[in-house]
């Protein structure tokens, strides 16, 4: 942390929260982080689909599905925030130069991915519209999905690009022995 003595109480508490050691075994290796990101993606897709079922489909049972997915989604989000050490949640003054550069890289990568996703969304909704099909509900659903993806993609990219911490799950073996 760059300027620990000048941090507000809020910044200090968020820094402490994002750097806790609980759940470290769930995020200590790349395969585990990939699994958590995959679970988070699946939970997000389920939650958004249930929400769209409530709004567009007028299905009341999907409300219970959303409530059931909320707690595991929050836990997975916490694990990902812990894996990135709060890279996307902490204010810039709390981060050092390396962390700010990592955050910028994650956001830039997410931005490039999001540009391709938006291009695909425009093409799909355009094809549907030019085919003469009613695209109003489709455009709303695509826009909601794009908004959620835009919000969460930097977290997923950052969690997938985090490097393993030195010394974790590595035996102390001399490589020339």
PDB file of C-alpha atoms in Angstrom:
ATOM      1  CA  UNK A   1       0.000   0.000   0.000  1.00  0.00           C
ATOM      2  CA  UNK A   2       1.465   3.288  -1.091  1.00  0.00           C
ATOM      3  CA  UNK A   3       0.434   5.868   1.488  1.00  0.00           C
ATOM      4  CA  UNK A   4      -0.919   3.943   4.425  1.00  0.00           C
ATOM      5  CA  UNK A   5      -0.586   6.796   6.927  1.00  0.00           C
ATOM      6  CA  UNK A   6      -2.764   9.175   4.860  1.00  0.00           C
ATOM      7  CA  UNK A   7      -5.689   6.816   4.317  1.00  0.00           C
ATOM      8  CA  UNK A   8      -9.148   7.553   5.609  1.00  0.00           C
ATOM      9  CA  UNK A   9     -10.810   5.109   7.972  1.00  0.00           C
ATOM     10  CA  UNK A  10     -12.971   3.885   5.081  1.00  0.00           C
ATOM     11  CA  UNK A  11      -9.949   3.255   2.840  1.00  0.00           C
ATOM     12  CA  UNK A  12      -8.129   1.442   5.627  1.00  0.00           C
ATOM     13  CA  UNK A  13     -11.124  -0.765   6.430  1.00  0.00           C
ATOM     14  CA  UNK A  14     -11.645  -1.615   2.728  1.00  0.00           C
ATOM     15  CA  UNK A  15      -7.932  -2.397   2.338  1.00  0.00           C
ATOM     16  CA  UNK A  16      -8.052  -4.666   5.385  1.00  0.00           C
ATOM     17  CA  UNK A  17     -11.224  -6.366   4.105  1.00  0.00           C
ATOM     18  CA  UNK A  18      -9.786  -7.022   0.655  1.00  0.00           C
ATOM     19  CA  UNK A  19      -6.551  -8.430   2.065  1.00  0.00           C
ATOM     20  CA  UNK A  20      -7.950 -10.903   4.582  1.00  0.00           C
ATOM     21  CA  UNK A  21      -6.518 -14.403   4.588  1.00  0.00           C
ATOM     22  CA  UNK A  22      -9.787 -16.323   4.956  1.00  0.00           C
ATOM     23  CA  UNK A  23     -10.561 -18.284   1.820  1.00  0.00           C
ATOM     24  CA  UNK A  24      -6.983 -18.033   0.561  1.00  0.00           C
ATOM     25  CA  UNK A  25      -7.015 -21.726  -0.340  1.00  0.00           C
ATOM     26  CA  UNK A  26      -9.914 -21.090  -2.736  1.00  0.00           C
ATOM     27  CA  UNK A  27      -7.926 -18.500  -4.675  1.00  0.00           C
ATOM     28  CA  UNK A  28      -4.307 -19.585  -4.222  1.00  0.00           C
ATOM     29  CA  UNK A  29      -3.763 -21.246  -7.612  1.00  0.00           C
ATOM     30  CA  UNK A  30      -4.745 -20.408 -11.170  1.00  0.00           C
ATOM     31  CA  UNK A  31      -6.991 -23.492 -11.633  1.00  0.00           C
ATOM     32  CA  UNK A  32      -8.891 -22.641  -8.446  1.00  0.00           C
ATOM     33  CA  UNK A  33      -9.334 -19.031  -9.545  1.00  0.00           C
ATOM     34  CA  UNK A  34     -10.525 -20.202 -12.959  1.00  0.00           C
ATOM     35  CA  UNK A  35     -13.043 -22.474 -11.256  1.00  0.00           C
ATOM     36  CA  UNK A  36     -14.339 -19.624  -9.092  1.00  0.00           C
ATOM     37  CA  UNK A  37     -14.554 -17.321 -12.124  1.00  0.00           C
ATOM     38  CA  UNK A  38     -16.447 -20.059 -13.981  1.00  0.00           C
ATOM     39  CA  UNK A  39     -18.824 -20.528 -11.057  1.00  0.00           C
ATOM     40  CA  UNK A  40     -19.298 -16.754 -10.820  1.00  0.00           C
ATOM     41  CA  UNK A  41     -20.099 -16.561 -14.548  1.00  0.00           C
ATOM     42  CA  UNK A  42     -22.634 -19.397 -14.240  1.00  0.00           C
ATOM     43  CA  UNK A  43     -24.252 -17.820 -11.169  1.00  0.00           C
ATOM     44  CA  UNK A  44     -24.391 -14.445 -12.934  1.00  0.00           C
ATOM     45  CA  UNK A  45     -25.992 -15.958 -16.041  1.00  0.00           C
ATOM     46  CA  UNK A  46     -28.529 -17.764 -13.869  1.00  0.00           C
ATOM     47  CA  UNK A  47     -29.319 -14.623 -11.903  1.00  0.00           C
ATOM     48  CA  UNK A  48     -29.716 -12.450 -15.016  1.00  0.00           C
ATOM     49  CA  UNK A  49     -31.829 -15.103 -16.728  1.00  0.00           C
ATOM     50  CA  UNK A  50     -34.055 -15.352 -13.652  1.00  0.00           C
ATOM     51  CA  UNK A  51     -34.366 -11.570 -13.466  1.00  0.00           C
ATOM     52  CA  UNK A  52     -35.264 -11.368 -17.141  1.00  0.00           C
ATOM     53  CA  UNK A  53     -37.783 -14.155 -16.550  1.00  0.00           C
ATOM     54  CA  UNK A  54     -39.358 -12.014 -13.863  1.00  0.00           C
ATOM     55  CA  UNK A  55     -39.391  -8.801 -15.918  1.00  0.00           C
ATOM     56  CA  UNK A  56     -39.970  -9.976 -19.483  1.00  0.00           C
ATOM     57  CA  UNK A  57     -41.557 -13.375 -18.949  1.00  0.00           C
ATOM     58  CA  UNK A  58     -43.650 -12.445 -15.917  1.00  0.00           C
ATOM     59  CA  UNK A  59     -42.652 -15.662 -14.165  1.00  0.00           C
ATOM     60  CA  UNK A  60     -43.003 -15.313 -10.398  1.00  0.00           C
ATOM     61  CA  UNK A  61     -41.040 -18.466  -9.516  1.00  0.00           C
ATOM     62  CA  UNK A  62     -37.875 -16.891 -10.885  1.00  0.00           C
ATOM     63  CA  UNK A  63     -37.855 -14.503  -7.926  1.00  0.00           C
ATOM     64  CA  UNK A  64     -37.092 -17.471  -5.673  1.00  0.00           C
ATOM     65  CA  UNK A  65     -34.384 -18.583  -8.069  1.00  0.00           C
ATOM     66  CA  UNK A  66     -32.785 -15.137  -7.836  1.00  0.00           C
ATOM     67  CA  UNK A  67     -32.858 -15.254  -4.047  1.00  0.00           C
ATOM     68  CA  UNK A  68     -31.304 -18.720  -4.077  1.00  0.00           C
ATOM     69  CA  UNK A  69     -28.463 -17.586  -6.336  1.00  0.00           C
ATOM     70  CA  UNK A  70     -27.729 -14.358  -4.472  1.00  0.00           C
ATOM     71  CA  UNK A  71     -25.748 -15.756  -1.512  1.00  0.00           C
ATOM     72  CA  UNK A  72     -23.451 -18.040  -3.562  1.00  0.00           C
ATOM     73  CA  UNK A  73     -22.922 -15.170  -6.026  1.00  0.00           C
ATOM     74  CA  UNK A  74     -21.896 -12.843  -3.187  1.00  0.00           C
ATOM     75  CA  UNK A  75     -19.487 -15.453  -1.794  1.00  0.00           C
ATOM     76  CA  UNK A  76     -17.927 -16.002  -5.233  1.00  0.00           C
ATOM     77  CA  UNK A  77     -17.611 -12.226  -5.688  1.00  0.00           C
ATOM     78  CA  UNK A  78     -15.840 -11.996  -2.335  1.00  0.00           C
ATOM     79  CA  UNK A  79     -13.418 -14.741  -3.326  1.00  0.00           C
ATOM     80  CA  UNK A  80     -12.633 -12.957  -6.596  1.00  0.00           C
ATOM     81  CA  UNK A  81     -12.155  -9.624  -4.826  1.00  0.00           C
ATOM     82  CA  UNK A  82      -9.845 -11.371  -2.369  1.00  0.00           C
ATOM     83  CA  UNK A  83      -7.904 -12.962  -5.234  1.00  0.00           C
ATOM     84  CA  UNK A  84      -7.312  -9.556  -6.791  1.00  0.00           C
ATOM     85  CA  UNK A  85      -6.665  -7.950  -3.384  1.00  0.00           C
ATOM     86  CA  UNK A  86      -9.437  -5.457  -4.112  1.00  0.00           C
ATOM     87  CA  UNK A  87      -7.777  -4.243  -7.280  1.00  0.00           C
ATOM     88  CA  UNK A  88     -11.059  -2.981  -8.739  1.00  0.00           C
ATOM     89  CA  UNK A  89     -12.765  -2.039  -5.480  1.00  0.00           C
ATOM     90  CA  UNK A  90     -10.128   0.045  -3.745  1.00  0.00           C
ATOM     91  CA  UNK A  91      -9.588   3.720  -4.473  1.00  0.00           C
ATOM     92  CA  UNK A  92      -6.493   4.602  -6.530  1.00  0.00           C
ATOM     93  CA  UNK A  93      -4.770   6.282  -3.572  1.00  0.00           C
ATOM     94  CA  UNK A  94      -4.711   2.919  -1.766  1.00  0.00           C
ATOM     95  CA  UNK A  95      -3.004   1.113  -4.648  1.00  0.00           C
ATOM     96  CA  UNK A  96       0.666   1.274  -5.564  1.00  0.00           C
ATOM     97  CA  UNK A  97       1.912   1.862  -9.118  1.00  0.00           C
ATOM     98  CA  UNK A  98       2.081  -1.838  -9.973  1.00  0.00           C
ATOM     99  CA  UNK A  99      -1.496  -2.397  -8.805  1.00  0.00           C
ATOM    100  CA  UNK A 100      -2.762   0.630 -10.731  1.00  0.00           C
ATOM    101  CA  UNK A 101      -1.020  -0.719 -13.849  1.00  0.00           C
ATOM    102  CA  UNK A 102      -2.606  -4.154 -13.294  1.00  0.00           C
ATOM    103  CA  UNK A 103      -6.024  -2.538 -12.900  1.00  0.00           C
ATOM    104  CA  UNK A 104      -5.514  -0.538 -16.095  1.00  0.00           C
ATOM    105  CA  UNK A 105      -4.475  -3.715 -17.964  1.00  0.00           C
ATOM    106  CA  UNK A 106      -7.528  -5.618 -16.713  1.00  0.00           C
ATOM    107  CA  UNK A 107      -9.853  -2.777 -17.663  1.00  0.00           C
ATOM    108  CA  UNK A 108      -8.244  -2.424 -21.114  1.00  0.00           C
ATOM    109  CA  UNK A 109      -8.567  -6.151 -21.799  1.00  0.00           C
ATOM    110  CA  UNK A 110     -12.174  -6.146 -20.596  1.00  0.00           C
ATOM    111  CA  UNK A 111     -12.848  -3.123 -22.808  1.00  0.00           C
ATOM    112  CA  UNK A 112     -11.504  -4.935 -25.881  1.00  0.00           C
ATOM    113  CA  UNK A 113     -13.580  -8.029 -25.114  1.00  0.00           C
ATOM    114  CA  UNK A 114     -16.645  -5.888 -24.478  1.00  0.00           C
ATOM    115  CA  UNK A 115     -16.200  -4.132 -27.831  1.00  0.00           C
ATOM    116  CA  UNK A 116     -16.384  -7.483 -29.637  1.00  0.00           C
ATOM    117  CA  UNK A 117     -19.394  -8.552 -27.569  1.00  0.00           C
ATOM    118  CA  UNK A 118     -21.193  -5.305 -28.399  1.00  0.00           C
ATOM    119  CA  UNK A 119     -20.378  -5.745 -32.080  1.00  0.00           C
ATOM    120  CA  UNK A 120     -21.882  -9.236 -31.963  1.00  0.00           C
ATOM    121  CA  UNK A 121     -24.967  -7.877 -30.150  1.00  0.00           C
ATOM    122  CA  UNK A 122     -25.449  -5.211 -32.805  1.00  0.00           C
ATOM    123  CA  UNK A 123     -25.120  -7.793 -35.580  1.00  0.00           C
ATOM    124  CA  UNK A 124     -27.578 -10.204 -33.924  1.00  0.00           C
ATOM    125  CA  UNK A 125     -30.206  -7.583 -33.167  1.00  0.00           C
ATOM    126  CA  UNK A 126     -29.698  -6.091 -36.652  1.00  0.00           C
ATOM    127  CA  UNK A 127     -30.226  -9.450 -38.341  1.00  0.00           C
ATOM    128  CA  UNK A 128     -33.332 -10.069 -36.253  1.00  0.00           C
ATOM    129  CA  UNK A 129     -34.643  -6.595 -37.083  1.00  0.00           C
ATOM    130  CA  UNK A 130     -33.937  -6.879 -40.808  1.00  0.00           C
ATOM    131  CA  UNK A 131     -35.532 -10.326 -40.861  1.00  0.00           C
ATOM    132  CA  UNK A 132     -38.783  -8.622 -39.922  1.00  0.00           C
ATOM    133  CA  UNK A 133     -39.043 -10.149 -36.468  1.00  0.00           C
ATOM    134  CA  UNK A 134     -40.040  -8.028 -33.500  1.00  0.00           C
ATOM    135  CA  UNK A 135     -36.801  -7.178 -31.752  1.00  0.00           C
ATOM    136  CA  UNK A 136     -37.987  -4.913 -28.917  1.00  0.00           C
ATOM    137  CA  UNK A 137     -37.801  -7.577 -26.198  1.00  0.00           C
ATOM    138  CA  UNK A 138     -34.575  -8.948 -27.689  1.00  0.00           C
ATOM    139  CA  UNK A 139     -32.919  -5.527 -27.648  1.00  0.00           C
ATOM    140  CA  UNK A 140     -33.872  -5.039 -23.989  1.00  0.00           C
ATOM    141  CA  UNK A 141     -32.518  -8.459 -23.021  1.00  0.00           C
ATOM    142  CA  UNK A 142     -29.293  -7.936 -24.962  1.00  0.00           C
ATOM    143  CA  UNK A 143     -28.852  -4.490 -23.401  1.00  0.00           C
ATOM    144  CA  UNK A 144     -29.309  -5.889 -19.875  1.00  0.00           C
ATOM    145  CA  UNK A 145     -26.813  -8.676 -20.557  1.00  0.00           C
ATOM    146  CA  UNK A 146     -24.338  -6.192 -22.030  1.00  0.00           C
ATOM    147  CA  UNK A 147     -24.669  -3.951 -18.969  1.00  0.00           C
ATOM    148  CA  UNK A 148     -24.007  -6.844 -16.583  1.00  0.00           C
ATOM    149  CA  UNK A 149     -21.074  -8.034 -18.677  1.00  0.00           C
ATOM    150  CA  UNK A 150     -19.639  -4.521 -18.801  1.00  0.00           C
ATOM    151  CA  UNK A 151     -19.890  -4.336 -15.001  1.00  0.00           C
ATOM    152  CA  UNK A 152     -18.356  -7.738 -14.182  1.00  0.00           C
ATOM    153  CA  UNK A 153     -15.912  -8.417 -17.018  1.00  0.00           C
ATOM    154  CA  UNK A 154     -13.057  -6.384 -15.467  1.00  0.00           C
ATOM    155  CA  UNK A 155     -13.348  -8.462 -12.268  1.00  0.00           C
ATOM    156  CA  UNK A 156     -13.279 -11.714 -14.224  1.00  0.00           C
ATOM    157  CA  UNK A 157     -10.311 -10.597 -16.334  1.00  0.00           C
ATOM    158  CA  UNK A 158      -8.408  -9.379 -13.268  1.00  0.00           C
ATOM    159  CA  UNK A 159      -9.074 -12.619 -11.370  1.00  0.00           C
ATOM    160  CA  UNK A 160      -7.950 -14.715 -14.337  1.00  0.00           C
ATOM    161  CA  UNK A 161      -4.750 -12.718 -14.757  1.00  0.00           C
ATOM    162  CA  UNK A 162      -3.661 -12.733 -11.095  1.00  0.00           C
ATOM    163  CA  UNK A 163      -0.415 -14.567 -10.578  1.00  0.00           C
ATOM    164  CA  UNK A 164       0.048 -17.207  -7.946  1.00  0.00           C
ATOM    165  CA  UNK A 165       1.611 -15.918  -4.786  1.00  0.00           C
ATOM    166  CA  UNK A 166       5.151 -17.174  -4.302  1.00  0.00           C
ATOM    167  CA  UNK A 167       5.552 -20.095  -1.988  1.00  0.00           C
ATOM    168  CA  UNK A 168       1.958 -21.310  -2.121  1.00  0.00           C
ATOM    169  CA  UNK A 169       1.510 -24.965  -3.060  1.00  0.00           C
ATOM    170  CA  UNK A 170       5.154 -25.177  -4.122  1.00  0.00           C
ATOM    171  CA  UNK A 171       7.497 -27.606  -2.419  1.00  0.00           C
ATOM    172  CA  UNK A 172      10.885 -26.280  -1.362  1.00  0.00           C
ATOM    173  CA  UNK A 173      12.992 -28.284  -3.792  1.00  0.00           C
ATOM    174  CA  UNK A 174      16.324 -27.261  -5.211  1.00  0.00           C
ATOM    175  CA  UNK A 175      15.863 -27.448  -8.988  1.00  0.00           C
ATOM    176  CA  UNK A 176      19.432 -28.706  -9.524  1.00  0.00           C
ATOM    177  CA  UNK A 177      19.296 -31.468  -6.941  1.00  0.00           C
TER     178      UNK A 177
END
